[in-house]
Coordinates of C-alpha atoms (C1' of nucleotides) in Angstrom, one line a residue:
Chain P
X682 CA 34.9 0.3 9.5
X683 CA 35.0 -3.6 10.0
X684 CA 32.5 -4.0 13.0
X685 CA 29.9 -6.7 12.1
X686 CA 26.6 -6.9 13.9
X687 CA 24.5 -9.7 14.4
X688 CA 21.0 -9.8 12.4
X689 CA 19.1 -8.9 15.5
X690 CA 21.5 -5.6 16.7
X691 CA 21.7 -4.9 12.7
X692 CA 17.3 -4.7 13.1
X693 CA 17.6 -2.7 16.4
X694 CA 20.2 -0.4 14.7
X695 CA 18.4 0.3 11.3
X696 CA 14.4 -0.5 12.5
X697 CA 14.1 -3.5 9.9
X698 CA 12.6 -6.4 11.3
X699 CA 14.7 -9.6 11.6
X700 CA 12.1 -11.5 9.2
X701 CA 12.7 -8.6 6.4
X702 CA 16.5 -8.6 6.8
X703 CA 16.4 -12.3 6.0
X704 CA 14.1 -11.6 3.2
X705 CA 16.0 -8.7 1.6
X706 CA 18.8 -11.2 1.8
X707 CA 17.0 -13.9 -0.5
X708 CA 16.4 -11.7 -3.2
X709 CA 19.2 -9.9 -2.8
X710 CA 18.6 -6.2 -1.9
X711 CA 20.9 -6.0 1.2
X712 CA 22.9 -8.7 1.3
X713 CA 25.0 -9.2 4.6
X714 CA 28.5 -7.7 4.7
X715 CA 29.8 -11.6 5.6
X716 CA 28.3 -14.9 7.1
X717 CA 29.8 -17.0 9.6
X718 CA 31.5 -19.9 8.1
X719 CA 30.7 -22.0 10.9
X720 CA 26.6 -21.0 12.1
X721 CA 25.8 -20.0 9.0
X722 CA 24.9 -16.0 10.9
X723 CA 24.8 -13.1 9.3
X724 CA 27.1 -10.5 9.5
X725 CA 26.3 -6.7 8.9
X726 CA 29.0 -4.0 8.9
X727 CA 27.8 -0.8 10.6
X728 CA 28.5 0.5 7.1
X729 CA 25.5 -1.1 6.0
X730 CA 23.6 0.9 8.4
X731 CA 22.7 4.2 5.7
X732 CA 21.6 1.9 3.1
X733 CA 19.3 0.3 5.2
X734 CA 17.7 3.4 6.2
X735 CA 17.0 4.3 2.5
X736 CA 15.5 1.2 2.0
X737 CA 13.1 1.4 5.0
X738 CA 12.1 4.6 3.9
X739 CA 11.3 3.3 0.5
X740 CA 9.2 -0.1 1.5
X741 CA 7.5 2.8 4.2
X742 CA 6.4 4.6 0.8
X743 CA 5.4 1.2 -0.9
X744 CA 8.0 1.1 -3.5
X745 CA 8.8 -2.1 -4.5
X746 CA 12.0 -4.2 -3.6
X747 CA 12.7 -4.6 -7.4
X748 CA 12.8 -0.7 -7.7
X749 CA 14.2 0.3 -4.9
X750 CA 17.1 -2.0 -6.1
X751 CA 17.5 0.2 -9.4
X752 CA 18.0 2.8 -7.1
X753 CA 20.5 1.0 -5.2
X754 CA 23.0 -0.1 -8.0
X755 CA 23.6 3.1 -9.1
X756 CA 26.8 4.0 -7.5
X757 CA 27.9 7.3 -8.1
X758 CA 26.3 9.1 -5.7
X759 CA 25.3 12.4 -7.5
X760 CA 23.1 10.3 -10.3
X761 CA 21.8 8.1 -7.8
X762 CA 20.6 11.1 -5.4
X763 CA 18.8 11.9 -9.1
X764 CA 17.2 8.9 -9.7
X765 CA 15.9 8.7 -5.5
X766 CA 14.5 12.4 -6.3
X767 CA 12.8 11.8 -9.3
X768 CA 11.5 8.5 -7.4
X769 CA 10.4 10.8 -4.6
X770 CA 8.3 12.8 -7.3
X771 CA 6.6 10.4 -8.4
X772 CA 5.9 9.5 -4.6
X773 CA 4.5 13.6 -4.3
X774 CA 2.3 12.8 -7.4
X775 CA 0.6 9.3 -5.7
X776 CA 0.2 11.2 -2.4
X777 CA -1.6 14.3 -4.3
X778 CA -3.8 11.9 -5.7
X779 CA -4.7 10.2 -2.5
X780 CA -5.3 14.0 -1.1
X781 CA -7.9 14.4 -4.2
X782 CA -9.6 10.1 -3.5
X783 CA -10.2 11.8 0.0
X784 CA -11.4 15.0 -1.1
X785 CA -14.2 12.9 -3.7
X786 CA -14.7 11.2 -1.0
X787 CA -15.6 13.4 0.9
X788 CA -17.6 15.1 -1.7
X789 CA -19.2 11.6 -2.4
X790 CA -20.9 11.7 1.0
X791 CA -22.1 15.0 0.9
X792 CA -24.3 14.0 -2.5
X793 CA -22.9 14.2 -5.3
X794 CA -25.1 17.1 -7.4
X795 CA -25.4 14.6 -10.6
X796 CA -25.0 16.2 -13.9
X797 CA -27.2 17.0 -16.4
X798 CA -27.7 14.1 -19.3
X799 CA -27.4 15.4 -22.9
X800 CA -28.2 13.2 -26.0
X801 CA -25.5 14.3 -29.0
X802 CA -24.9 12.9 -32.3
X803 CA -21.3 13.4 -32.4
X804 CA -20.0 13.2 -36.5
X805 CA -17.2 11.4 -37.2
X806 CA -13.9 12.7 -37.6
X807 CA -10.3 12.9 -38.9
X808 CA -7.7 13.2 -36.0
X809 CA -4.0 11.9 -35.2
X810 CA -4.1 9.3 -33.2
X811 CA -2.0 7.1 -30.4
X812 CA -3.1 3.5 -29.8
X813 CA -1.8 1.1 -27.3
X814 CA -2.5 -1.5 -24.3
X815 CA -2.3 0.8 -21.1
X816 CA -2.7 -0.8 -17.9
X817 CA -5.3 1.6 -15.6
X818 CA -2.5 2.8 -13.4
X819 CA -0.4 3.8 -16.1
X820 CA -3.2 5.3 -18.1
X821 CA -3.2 9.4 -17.0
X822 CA 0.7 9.5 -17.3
X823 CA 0.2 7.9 -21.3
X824 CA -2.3 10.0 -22.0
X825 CA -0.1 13.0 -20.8
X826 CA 2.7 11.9 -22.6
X827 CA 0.7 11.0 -26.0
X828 CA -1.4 14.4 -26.2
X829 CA 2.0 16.1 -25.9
X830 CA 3.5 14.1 -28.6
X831 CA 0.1 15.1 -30.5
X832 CA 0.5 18.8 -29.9
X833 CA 3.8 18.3 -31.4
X834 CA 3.2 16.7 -34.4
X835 CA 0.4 19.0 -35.1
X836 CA 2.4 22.1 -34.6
X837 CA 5.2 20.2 -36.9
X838 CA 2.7 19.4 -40.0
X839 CA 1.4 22.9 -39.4
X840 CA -2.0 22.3 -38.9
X841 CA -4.5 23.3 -36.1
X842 CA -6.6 20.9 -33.4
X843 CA -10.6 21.0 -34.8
X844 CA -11.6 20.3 -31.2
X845 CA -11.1 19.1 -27.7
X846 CA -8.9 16.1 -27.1
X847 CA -10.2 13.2 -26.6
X848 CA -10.0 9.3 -26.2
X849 CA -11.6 6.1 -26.5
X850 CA -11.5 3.5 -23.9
X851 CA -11.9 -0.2 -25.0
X852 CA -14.3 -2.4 -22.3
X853 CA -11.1 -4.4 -21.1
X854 CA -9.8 -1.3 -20.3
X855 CA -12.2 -1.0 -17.5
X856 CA -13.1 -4.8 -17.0
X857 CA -9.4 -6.4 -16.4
X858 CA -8.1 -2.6 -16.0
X859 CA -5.8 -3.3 -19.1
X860 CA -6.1 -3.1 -22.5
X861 CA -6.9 -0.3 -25.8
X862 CA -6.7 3.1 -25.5
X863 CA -6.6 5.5 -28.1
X864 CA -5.9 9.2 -27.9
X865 CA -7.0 11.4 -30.6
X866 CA -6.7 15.1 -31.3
X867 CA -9.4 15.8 -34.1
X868 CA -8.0 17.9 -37.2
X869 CA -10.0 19.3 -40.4
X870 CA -7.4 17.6 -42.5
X871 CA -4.2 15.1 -42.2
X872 CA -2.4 16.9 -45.5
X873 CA 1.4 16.5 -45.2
X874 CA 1.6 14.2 -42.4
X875 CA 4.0 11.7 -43.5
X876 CA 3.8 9.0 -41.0
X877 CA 0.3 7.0 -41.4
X878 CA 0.5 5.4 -38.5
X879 CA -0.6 9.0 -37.2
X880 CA -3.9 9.6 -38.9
X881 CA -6.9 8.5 -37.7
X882 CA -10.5 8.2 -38.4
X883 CA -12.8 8.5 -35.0
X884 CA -16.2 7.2 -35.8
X885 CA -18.8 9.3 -34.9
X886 CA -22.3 7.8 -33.3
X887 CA -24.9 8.1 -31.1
X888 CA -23.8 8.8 -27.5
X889 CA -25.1 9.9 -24.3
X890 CA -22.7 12.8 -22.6
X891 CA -22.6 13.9 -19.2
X892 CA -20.0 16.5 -18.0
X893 CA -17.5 15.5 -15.1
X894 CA -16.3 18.7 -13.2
X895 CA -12.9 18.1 -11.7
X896 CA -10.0 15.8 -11.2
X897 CA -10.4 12.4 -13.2
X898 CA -10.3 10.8 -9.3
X899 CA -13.7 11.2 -9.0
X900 CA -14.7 10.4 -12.3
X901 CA -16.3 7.2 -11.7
X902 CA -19.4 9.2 -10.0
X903 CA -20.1 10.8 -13.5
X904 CA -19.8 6.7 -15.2
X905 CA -21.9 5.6 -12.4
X906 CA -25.0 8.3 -13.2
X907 CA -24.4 7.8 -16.9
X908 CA -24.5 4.4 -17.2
X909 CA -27.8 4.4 -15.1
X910 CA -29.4 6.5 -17.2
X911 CA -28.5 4.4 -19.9
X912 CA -29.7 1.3 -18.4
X913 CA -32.9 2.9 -17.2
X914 CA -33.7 3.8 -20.7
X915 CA -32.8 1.0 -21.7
X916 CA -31.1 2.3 -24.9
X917 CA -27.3 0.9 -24.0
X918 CA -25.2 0.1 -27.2
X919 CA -22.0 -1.7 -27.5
X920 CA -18.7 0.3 -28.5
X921 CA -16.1 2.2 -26.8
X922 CA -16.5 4.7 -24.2
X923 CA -15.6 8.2 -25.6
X924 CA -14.5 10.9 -23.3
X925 CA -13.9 14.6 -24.4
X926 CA -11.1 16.4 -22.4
X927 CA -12.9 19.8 -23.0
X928 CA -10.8 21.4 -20.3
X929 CA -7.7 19.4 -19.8
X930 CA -4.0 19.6 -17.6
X931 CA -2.7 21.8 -20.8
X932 CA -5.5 24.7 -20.2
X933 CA -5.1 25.0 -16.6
X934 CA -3.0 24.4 -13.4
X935 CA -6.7 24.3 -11.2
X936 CA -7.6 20.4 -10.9
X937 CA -11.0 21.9 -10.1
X938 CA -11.2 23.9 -13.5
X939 CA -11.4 20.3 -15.1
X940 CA -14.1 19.5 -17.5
X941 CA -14.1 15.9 -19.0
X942 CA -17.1 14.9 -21.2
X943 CA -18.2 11.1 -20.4
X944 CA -19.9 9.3 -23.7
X945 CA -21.6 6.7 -23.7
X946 CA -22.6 4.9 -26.7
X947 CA -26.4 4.7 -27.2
X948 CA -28.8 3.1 -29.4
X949 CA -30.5 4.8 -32.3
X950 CA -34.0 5.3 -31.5
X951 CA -36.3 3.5 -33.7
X952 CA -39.1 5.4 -35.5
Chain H
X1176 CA -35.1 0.6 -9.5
X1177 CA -34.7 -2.5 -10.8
X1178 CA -32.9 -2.4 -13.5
X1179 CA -29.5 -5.3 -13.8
X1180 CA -26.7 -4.9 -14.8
X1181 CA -24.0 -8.1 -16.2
X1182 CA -20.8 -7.9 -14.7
X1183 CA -19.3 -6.3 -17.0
X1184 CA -21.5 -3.4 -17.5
X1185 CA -21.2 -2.8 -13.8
X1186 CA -17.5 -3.0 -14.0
X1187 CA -17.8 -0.3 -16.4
X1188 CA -20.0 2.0 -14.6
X1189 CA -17.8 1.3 -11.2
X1190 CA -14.1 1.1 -12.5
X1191 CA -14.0 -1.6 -10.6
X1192 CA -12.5 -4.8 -12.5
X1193 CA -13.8 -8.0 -13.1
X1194 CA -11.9 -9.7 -10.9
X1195 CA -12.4 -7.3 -8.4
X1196 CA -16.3 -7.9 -7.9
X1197 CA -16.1 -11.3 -8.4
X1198 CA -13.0 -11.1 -5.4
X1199 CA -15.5 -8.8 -3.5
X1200 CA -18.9 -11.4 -3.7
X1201 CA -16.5 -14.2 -2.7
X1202 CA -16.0 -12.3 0.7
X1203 CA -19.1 -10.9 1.1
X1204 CA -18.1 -7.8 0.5
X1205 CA -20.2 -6.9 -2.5
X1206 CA -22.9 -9.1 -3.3
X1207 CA -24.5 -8.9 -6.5
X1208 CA -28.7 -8.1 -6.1
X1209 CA -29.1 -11.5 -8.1
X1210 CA -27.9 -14.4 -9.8
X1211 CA -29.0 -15.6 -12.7
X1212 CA -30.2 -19.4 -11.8
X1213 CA -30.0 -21.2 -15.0
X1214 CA -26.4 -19.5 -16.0
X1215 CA -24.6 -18.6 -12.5
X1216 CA -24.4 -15.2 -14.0
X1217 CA -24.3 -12.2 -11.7
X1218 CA -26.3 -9.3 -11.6
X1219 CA -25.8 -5.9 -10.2
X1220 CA -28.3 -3.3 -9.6
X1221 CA -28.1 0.4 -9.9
X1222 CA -29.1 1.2 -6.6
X1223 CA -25.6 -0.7 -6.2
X1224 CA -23.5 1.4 -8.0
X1225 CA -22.6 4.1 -4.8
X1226 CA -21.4 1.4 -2.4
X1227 CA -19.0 0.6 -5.1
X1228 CA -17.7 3.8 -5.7
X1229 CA -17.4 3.7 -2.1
X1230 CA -15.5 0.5 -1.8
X1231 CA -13.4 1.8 -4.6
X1232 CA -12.2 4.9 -3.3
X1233 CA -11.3 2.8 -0.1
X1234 CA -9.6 0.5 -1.4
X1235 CA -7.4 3.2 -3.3
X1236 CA -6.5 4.3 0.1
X1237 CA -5.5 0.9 0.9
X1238 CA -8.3 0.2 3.2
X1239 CA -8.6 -3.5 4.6
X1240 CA -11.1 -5.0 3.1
X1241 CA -13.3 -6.0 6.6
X1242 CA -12.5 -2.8 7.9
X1243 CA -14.7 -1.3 4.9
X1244 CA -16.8 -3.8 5.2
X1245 CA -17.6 -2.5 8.8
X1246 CA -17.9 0.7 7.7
X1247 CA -20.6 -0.7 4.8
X1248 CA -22.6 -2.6 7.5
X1249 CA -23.9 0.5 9.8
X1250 CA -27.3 1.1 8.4
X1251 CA -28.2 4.6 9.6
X1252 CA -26.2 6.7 6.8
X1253 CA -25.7 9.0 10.0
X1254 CA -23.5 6.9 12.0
X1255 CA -21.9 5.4 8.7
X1256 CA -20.9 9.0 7.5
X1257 CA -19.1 9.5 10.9
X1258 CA -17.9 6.2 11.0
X1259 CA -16.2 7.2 7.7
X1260 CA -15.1 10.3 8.2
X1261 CA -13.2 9.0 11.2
X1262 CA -11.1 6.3 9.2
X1263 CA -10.8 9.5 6.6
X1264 CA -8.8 10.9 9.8
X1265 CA -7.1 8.1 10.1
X1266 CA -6.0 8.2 6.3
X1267 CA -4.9 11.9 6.9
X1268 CA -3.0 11.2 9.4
X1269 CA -1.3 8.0 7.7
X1270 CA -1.0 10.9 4.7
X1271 CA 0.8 13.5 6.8
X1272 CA 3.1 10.1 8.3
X1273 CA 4.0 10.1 4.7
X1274 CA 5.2 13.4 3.9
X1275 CA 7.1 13.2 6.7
X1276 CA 9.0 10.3 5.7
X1277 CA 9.8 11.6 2.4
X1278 CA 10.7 14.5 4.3
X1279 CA 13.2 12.7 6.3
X1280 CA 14.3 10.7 3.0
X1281 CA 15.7 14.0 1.6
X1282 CA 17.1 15.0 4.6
X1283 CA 19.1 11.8 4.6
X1284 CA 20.0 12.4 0.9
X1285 CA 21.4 16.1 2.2
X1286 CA 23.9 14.0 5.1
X1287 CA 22.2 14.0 8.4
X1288 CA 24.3 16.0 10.8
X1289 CA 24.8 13.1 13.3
X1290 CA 24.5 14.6 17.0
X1291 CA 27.1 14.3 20.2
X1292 CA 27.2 11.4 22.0
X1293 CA 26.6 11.1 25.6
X1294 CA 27.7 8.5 28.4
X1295 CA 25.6 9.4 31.0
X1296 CA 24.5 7.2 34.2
X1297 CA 20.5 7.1 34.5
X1298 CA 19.4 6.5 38.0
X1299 CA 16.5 4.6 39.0
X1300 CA 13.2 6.0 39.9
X1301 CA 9.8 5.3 40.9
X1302 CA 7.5 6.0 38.4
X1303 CA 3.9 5.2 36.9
X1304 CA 3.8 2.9 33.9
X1305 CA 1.9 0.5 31.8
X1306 CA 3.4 -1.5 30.1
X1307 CA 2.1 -3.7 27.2
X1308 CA 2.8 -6.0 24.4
X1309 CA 2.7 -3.6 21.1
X1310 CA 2.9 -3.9 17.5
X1311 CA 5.4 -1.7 15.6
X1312 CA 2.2 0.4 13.5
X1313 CA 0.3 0.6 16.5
X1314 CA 3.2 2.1 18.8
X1315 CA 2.9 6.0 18.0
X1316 CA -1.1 5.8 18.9
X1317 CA -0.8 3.4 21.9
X1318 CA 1.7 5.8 23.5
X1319 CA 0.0 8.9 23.0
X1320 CA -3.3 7.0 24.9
X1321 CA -1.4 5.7 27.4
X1322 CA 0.8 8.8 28.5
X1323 CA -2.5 10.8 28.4
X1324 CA -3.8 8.2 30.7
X1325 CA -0.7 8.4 33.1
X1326 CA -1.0 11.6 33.0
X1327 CA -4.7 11.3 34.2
X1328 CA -3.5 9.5 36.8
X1329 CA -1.1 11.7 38.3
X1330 CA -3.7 14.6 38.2
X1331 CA -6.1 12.0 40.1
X1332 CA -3.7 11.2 42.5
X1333 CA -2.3 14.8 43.2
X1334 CA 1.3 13.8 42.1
X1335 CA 4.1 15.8 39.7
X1336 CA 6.0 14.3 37.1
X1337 CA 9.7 14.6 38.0
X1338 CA 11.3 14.2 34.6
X1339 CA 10.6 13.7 31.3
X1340 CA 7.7 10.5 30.0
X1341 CA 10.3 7.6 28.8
X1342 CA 9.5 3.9 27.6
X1343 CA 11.7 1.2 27.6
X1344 CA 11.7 -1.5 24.1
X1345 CA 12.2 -5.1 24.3
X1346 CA 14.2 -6.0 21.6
X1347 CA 11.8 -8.2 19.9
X1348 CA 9.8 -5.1 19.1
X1349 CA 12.8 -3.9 17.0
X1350 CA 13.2 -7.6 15.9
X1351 CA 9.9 -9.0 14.9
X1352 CA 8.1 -5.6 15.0
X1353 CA 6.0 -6.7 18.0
X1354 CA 7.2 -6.8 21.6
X1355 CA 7.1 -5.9 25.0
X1356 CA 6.9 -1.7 25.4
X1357 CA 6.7 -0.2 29.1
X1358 CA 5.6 3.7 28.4
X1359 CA 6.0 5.2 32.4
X1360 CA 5.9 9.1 33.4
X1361 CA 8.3 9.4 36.7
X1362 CA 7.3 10.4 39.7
X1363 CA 9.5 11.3 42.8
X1364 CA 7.3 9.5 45.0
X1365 CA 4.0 6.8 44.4
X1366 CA 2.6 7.4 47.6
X1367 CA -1.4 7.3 47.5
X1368 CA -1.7 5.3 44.5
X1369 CA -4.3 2.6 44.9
X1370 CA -4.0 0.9 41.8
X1371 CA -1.0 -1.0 42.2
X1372 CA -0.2 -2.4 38.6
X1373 CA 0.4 1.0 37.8
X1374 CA 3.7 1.5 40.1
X1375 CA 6.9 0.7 38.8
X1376 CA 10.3 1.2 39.3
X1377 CA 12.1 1.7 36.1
X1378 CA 16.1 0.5 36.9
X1379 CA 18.7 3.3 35.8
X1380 CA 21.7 2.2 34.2
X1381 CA 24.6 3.5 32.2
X1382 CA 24.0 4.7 28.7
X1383 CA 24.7 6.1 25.9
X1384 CA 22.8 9.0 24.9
X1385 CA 21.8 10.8 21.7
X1386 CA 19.2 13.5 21.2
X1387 CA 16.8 12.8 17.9
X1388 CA 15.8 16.3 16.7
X1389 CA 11.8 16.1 15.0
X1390 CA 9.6 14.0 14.3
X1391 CA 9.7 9.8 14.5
X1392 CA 9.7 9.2 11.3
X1393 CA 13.2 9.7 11.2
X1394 CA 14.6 8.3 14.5
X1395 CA 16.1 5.4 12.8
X1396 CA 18.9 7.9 12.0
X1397 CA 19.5 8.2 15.5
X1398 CA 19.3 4.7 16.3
X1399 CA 22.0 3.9 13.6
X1400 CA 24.5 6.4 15.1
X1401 CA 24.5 5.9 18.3
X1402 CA 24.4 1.6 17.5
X1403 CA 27.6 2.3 15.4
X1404 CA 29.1 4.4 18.1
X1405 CA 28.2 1.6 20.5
X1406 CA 29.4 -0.9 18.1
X1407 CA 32.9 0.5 17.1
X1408 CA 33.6 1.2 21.2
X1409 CA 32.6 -2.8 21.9
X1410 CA 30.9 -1.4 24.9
X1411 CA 26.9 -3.1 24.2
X1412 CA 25.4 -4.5 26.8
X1413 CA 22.1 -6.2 27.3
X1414 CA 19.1 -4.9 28.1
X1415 CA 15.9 -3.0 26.9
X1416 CA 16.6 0.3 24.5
X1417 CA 14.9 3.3 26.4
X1418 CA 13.7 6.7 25.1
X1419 CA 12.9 10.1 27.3
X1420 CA 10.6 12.3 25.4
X1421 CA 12.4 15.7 26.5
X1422 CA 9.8 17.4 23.8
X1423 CA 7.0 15.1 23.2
X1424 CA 3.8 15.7 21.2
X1425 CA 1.9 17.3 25.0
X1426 CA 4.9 20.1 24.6
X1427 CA 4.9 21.3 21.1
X1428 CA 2.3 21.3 17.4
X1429 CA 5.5 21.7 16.0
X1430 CA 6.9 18.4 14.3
X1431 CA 10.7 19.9 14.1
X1432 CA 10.4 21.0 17.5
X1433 CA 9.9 17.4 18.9
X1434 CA 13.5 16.5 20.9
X1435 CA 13.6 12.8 21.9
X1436 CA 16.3 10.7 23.9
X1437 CA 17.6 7.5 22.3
X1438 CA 19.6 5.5 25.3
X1439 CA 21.5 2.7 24.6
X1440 CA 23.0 0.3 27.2
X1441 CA 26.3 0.0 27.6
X1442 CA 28.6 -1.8 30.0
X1443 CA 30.2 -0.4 33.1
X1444 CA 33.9 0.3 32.2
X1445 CA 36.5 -1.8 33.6
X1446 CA 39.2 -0.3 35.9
Chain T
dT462 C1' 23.9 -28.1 30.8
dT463 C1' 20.7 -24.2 30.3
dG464 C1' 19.5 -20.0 27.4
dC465 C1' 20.1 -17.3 23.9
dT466 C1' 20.6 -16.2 19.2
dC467 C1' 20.7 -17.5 15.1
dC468 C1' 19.6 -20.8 11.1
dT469 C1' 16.5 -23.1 7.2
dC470 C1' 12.5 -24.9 5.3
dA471 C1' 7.5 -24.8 4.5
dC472 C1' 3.4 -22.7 4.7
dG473 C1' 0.1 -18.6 5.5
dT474 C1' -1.7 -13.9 4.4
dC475 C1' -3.9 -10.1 1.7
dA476 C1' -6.1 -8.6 -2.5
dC477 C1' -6.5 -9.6 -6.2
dG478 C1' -4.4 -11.3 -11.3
dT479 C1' -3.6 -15.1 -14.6
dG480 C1' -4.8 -18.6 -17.2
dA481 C1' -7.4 -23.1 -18.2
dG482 C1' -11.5 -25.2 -19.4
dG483 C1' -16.3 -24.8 -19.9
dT484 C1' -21.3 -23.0 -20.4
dG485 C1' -25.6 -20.3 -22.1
dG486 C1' -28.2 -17.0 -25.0
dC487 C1' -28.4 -13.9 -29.4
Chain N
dT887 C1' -23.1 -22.3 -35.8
dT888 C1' -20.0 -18.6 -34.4
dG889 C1' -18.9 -15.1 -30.8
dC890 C1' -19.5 -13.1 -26.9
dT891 C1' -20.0 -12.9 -22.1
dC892 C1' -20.0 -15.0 -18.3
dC893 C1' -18.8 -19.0 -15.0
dT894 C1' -15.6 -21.8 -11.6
dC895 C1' -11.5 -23.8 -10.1
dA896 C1' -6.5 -23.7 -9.3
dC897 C1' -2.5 -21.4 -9.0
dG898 C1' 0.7 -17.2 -9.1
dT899 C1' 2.3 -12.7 -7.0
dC900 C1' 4.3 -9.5 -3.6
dA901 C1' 6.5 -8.7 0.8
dC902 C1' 7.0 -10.4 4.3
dG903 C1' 4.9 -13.1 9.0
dT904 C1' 4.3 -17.5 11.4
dG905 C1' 5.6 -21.4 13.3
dA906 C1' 8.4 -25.9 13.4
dG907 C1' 12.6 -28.0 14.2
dG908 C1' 17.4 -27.6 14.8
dT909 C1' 22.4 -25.7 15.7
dG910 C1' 26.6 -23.2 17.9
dG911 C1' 28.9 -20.4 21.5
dC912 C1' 29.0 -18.4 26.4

DNA sequence: TTGCTCCTCACGTCACGTGAGGTGGC
DNA sequence: TTGCTCCTCACGTCACGTGAGGTGGC
């Protein structure tokens, strides 16, 4: 029970480096069982020893210290096992998405077949609607959890979706990968829905569409030959990106089955 | 062709941020087509726009900078698209590395059946070796070259292996993640071998001895019990930490099958 | 006394992000 | 003229790694 270990059989013992042990220390994720009065050592009880081995897992799958220590202060062992495995799903869901950047890689170098370009006067409409500043990682999990909270409320004020899902991406969005979203999910009316904050007008306008086919890790292929085309023509126009989730997670399971309409906003032509 | 695009505009049609490009011209790993000379501004070309949705998937692998940069410099798309698909192995494998580990996080979570411990005296023996100074990420790959090579050697030189391949880690490998590694494949006898600097004699000892069952990823476990065990007995003793590879990677395609020996140095017991 | 292991600053690295402060064209 | 988009420093962040310079016990 009481054996101590100096840092550098502790690192041998548990496959932490020295340098990290000492760091862990400062910010005070594994702080050493004891320290020597005298030499100022660190002392590690063999104890320690299954901790660290949960934390070098962790740092292995690039979580950070700061979570990792969430994880940590939980001490009754059944909810913290809990929290670890719903950490470890959200590890699955990063490495599936990795599997898919390879896989558009992949596809990338083999030519991408570019869709074709459609122009579409899309009318304005009424719609509930979510806004908020979502940072670009966080972005497909809010929209998951915002069209699901749409649904809801829809199904709750008993009326029925006019047409695909769809949101509209503000330029910081993409430029500093930060700012206004808004989720929509058009409706023929808003009667009875009691909380304004809900309802929504989504301007209509001018737009160029191109269909992306697949998972949104790929997507940027189907921005990169729209906004060409735009450019080429010269007919771009200033306004939020629009994109249609024609076929979305909530219709199937087959990330291949997706179909997400890209719009850009274009210029009226003149006479 | 010709046809510029503003920063912005580009970031748009790349998801790659602002900061990003800007981060990417500083080190030459992007440069914009032009500048703009009266205003500084930069300005991107569509021709552009693939290399960056390169780059970007890349980087969402986690892919050094200069090593895509490499990649981005061969000219002949044929030799790039290998050159790629090779680091994509790479990234696989780095993949598969971590589904392991979360593998062996659960089974850490589940109580890892700790295995016997052995005392057992490891005699000397003659044997071929390299040995090298290696960096902890590098280890796996430099020791399944270099036992390939050994085992070249003995097939040149008409030799047999007489027991499992072993290496023997300084302890600033464990410590600073970087050390002294000596991977050897024993041999009852070194007669006929011309090249020198690969004979070795690797000193036997007395250990303790614990089998790791499967695959790396999770040897730490093994470390931790058989340093406690060696820790609550007050038997350490100095010297480098040695492994035999009972069932190495040549043996089995089976990860669970793998059977490694972790033997730690103790001291002689007094009478 | 020599070596060994440990210690504490202080600074470097990598890939950007975060402001501050300022400029040019519609 | 106002806004907008862009610009360049300079510094911050995260998780350590890299020395420099120094101490205590066998």
């Amino acid at each position: 029970m009481g054996s101590l270990l100096m840092i550098g059989e502790f690192s041998r013992m548990t496959h932490l480096s020295v340098k990290a042990l000492r760091h862990y220390d400062d910010v005070g994720l594994l702080k050493p069982a004891g320290v020597d009065p005298g030499s100022g050592y660190r002392l590690y009880s063999v104890a320690q020893i299954p901790a660290a081995q949960v934390i070098r897992r962790f740092r292995d799958l690039d979580m950070p210290i700061d979570q990792i220590k969430e994880v940590l202060v939980t001490e009754d062992p059944n909810t913290r096992d809990k929290v670890i495995l719903q950490h470890l799903g959200n590890m699955q869901a990063k490495l599936d998405q990795t599997q898919s950047t390879i896989a558009s890689l992949r596809a990338l170098l083999e030519g991408g077949a570019s869709g074709r370009v459609e122009h579409r006067q899309i009318p304005s409409s009424t719609a509930l609607a979510i806004r908020a500043r979502v940072g670009w990682d966080d972005a497909e999990g809010w929209l998951g959890t915002v069209f699901e909270a749409l649904h809801a409320a829809l199904e709750r004020y008993g009326l029925t979706r006019s047409g695909p899902d769809g949101a509209l991406y503000s330029d910081a969005f993409f430029e500093a990968h930060d700012g206004e979203v808004v989720a929509f999910t058009p409706t023929s009316t808003a009667a009875g829905v009691d909380d304004r904050t809900l309802i929504a007008h989504v301007p209509g306008g001018l737009y160029v569409v191109m269909m992306h086919e697949g998972p949104f890790a790929g997507i940027d292929t189907t921005y990169g030959a729209a906004g060409s085309y735009v450019t080429e023509q010269a007919i771009a126009a200033p306004g939020p990106i629009r994109e249609n989730y024609v076929v979305s997670g909530f219709e199937t399971d087959d990330p291949a089955a997706l179909r997400t309409e890209v719009c850009w906003p274009i210029q009226v032509p003149r006479s």
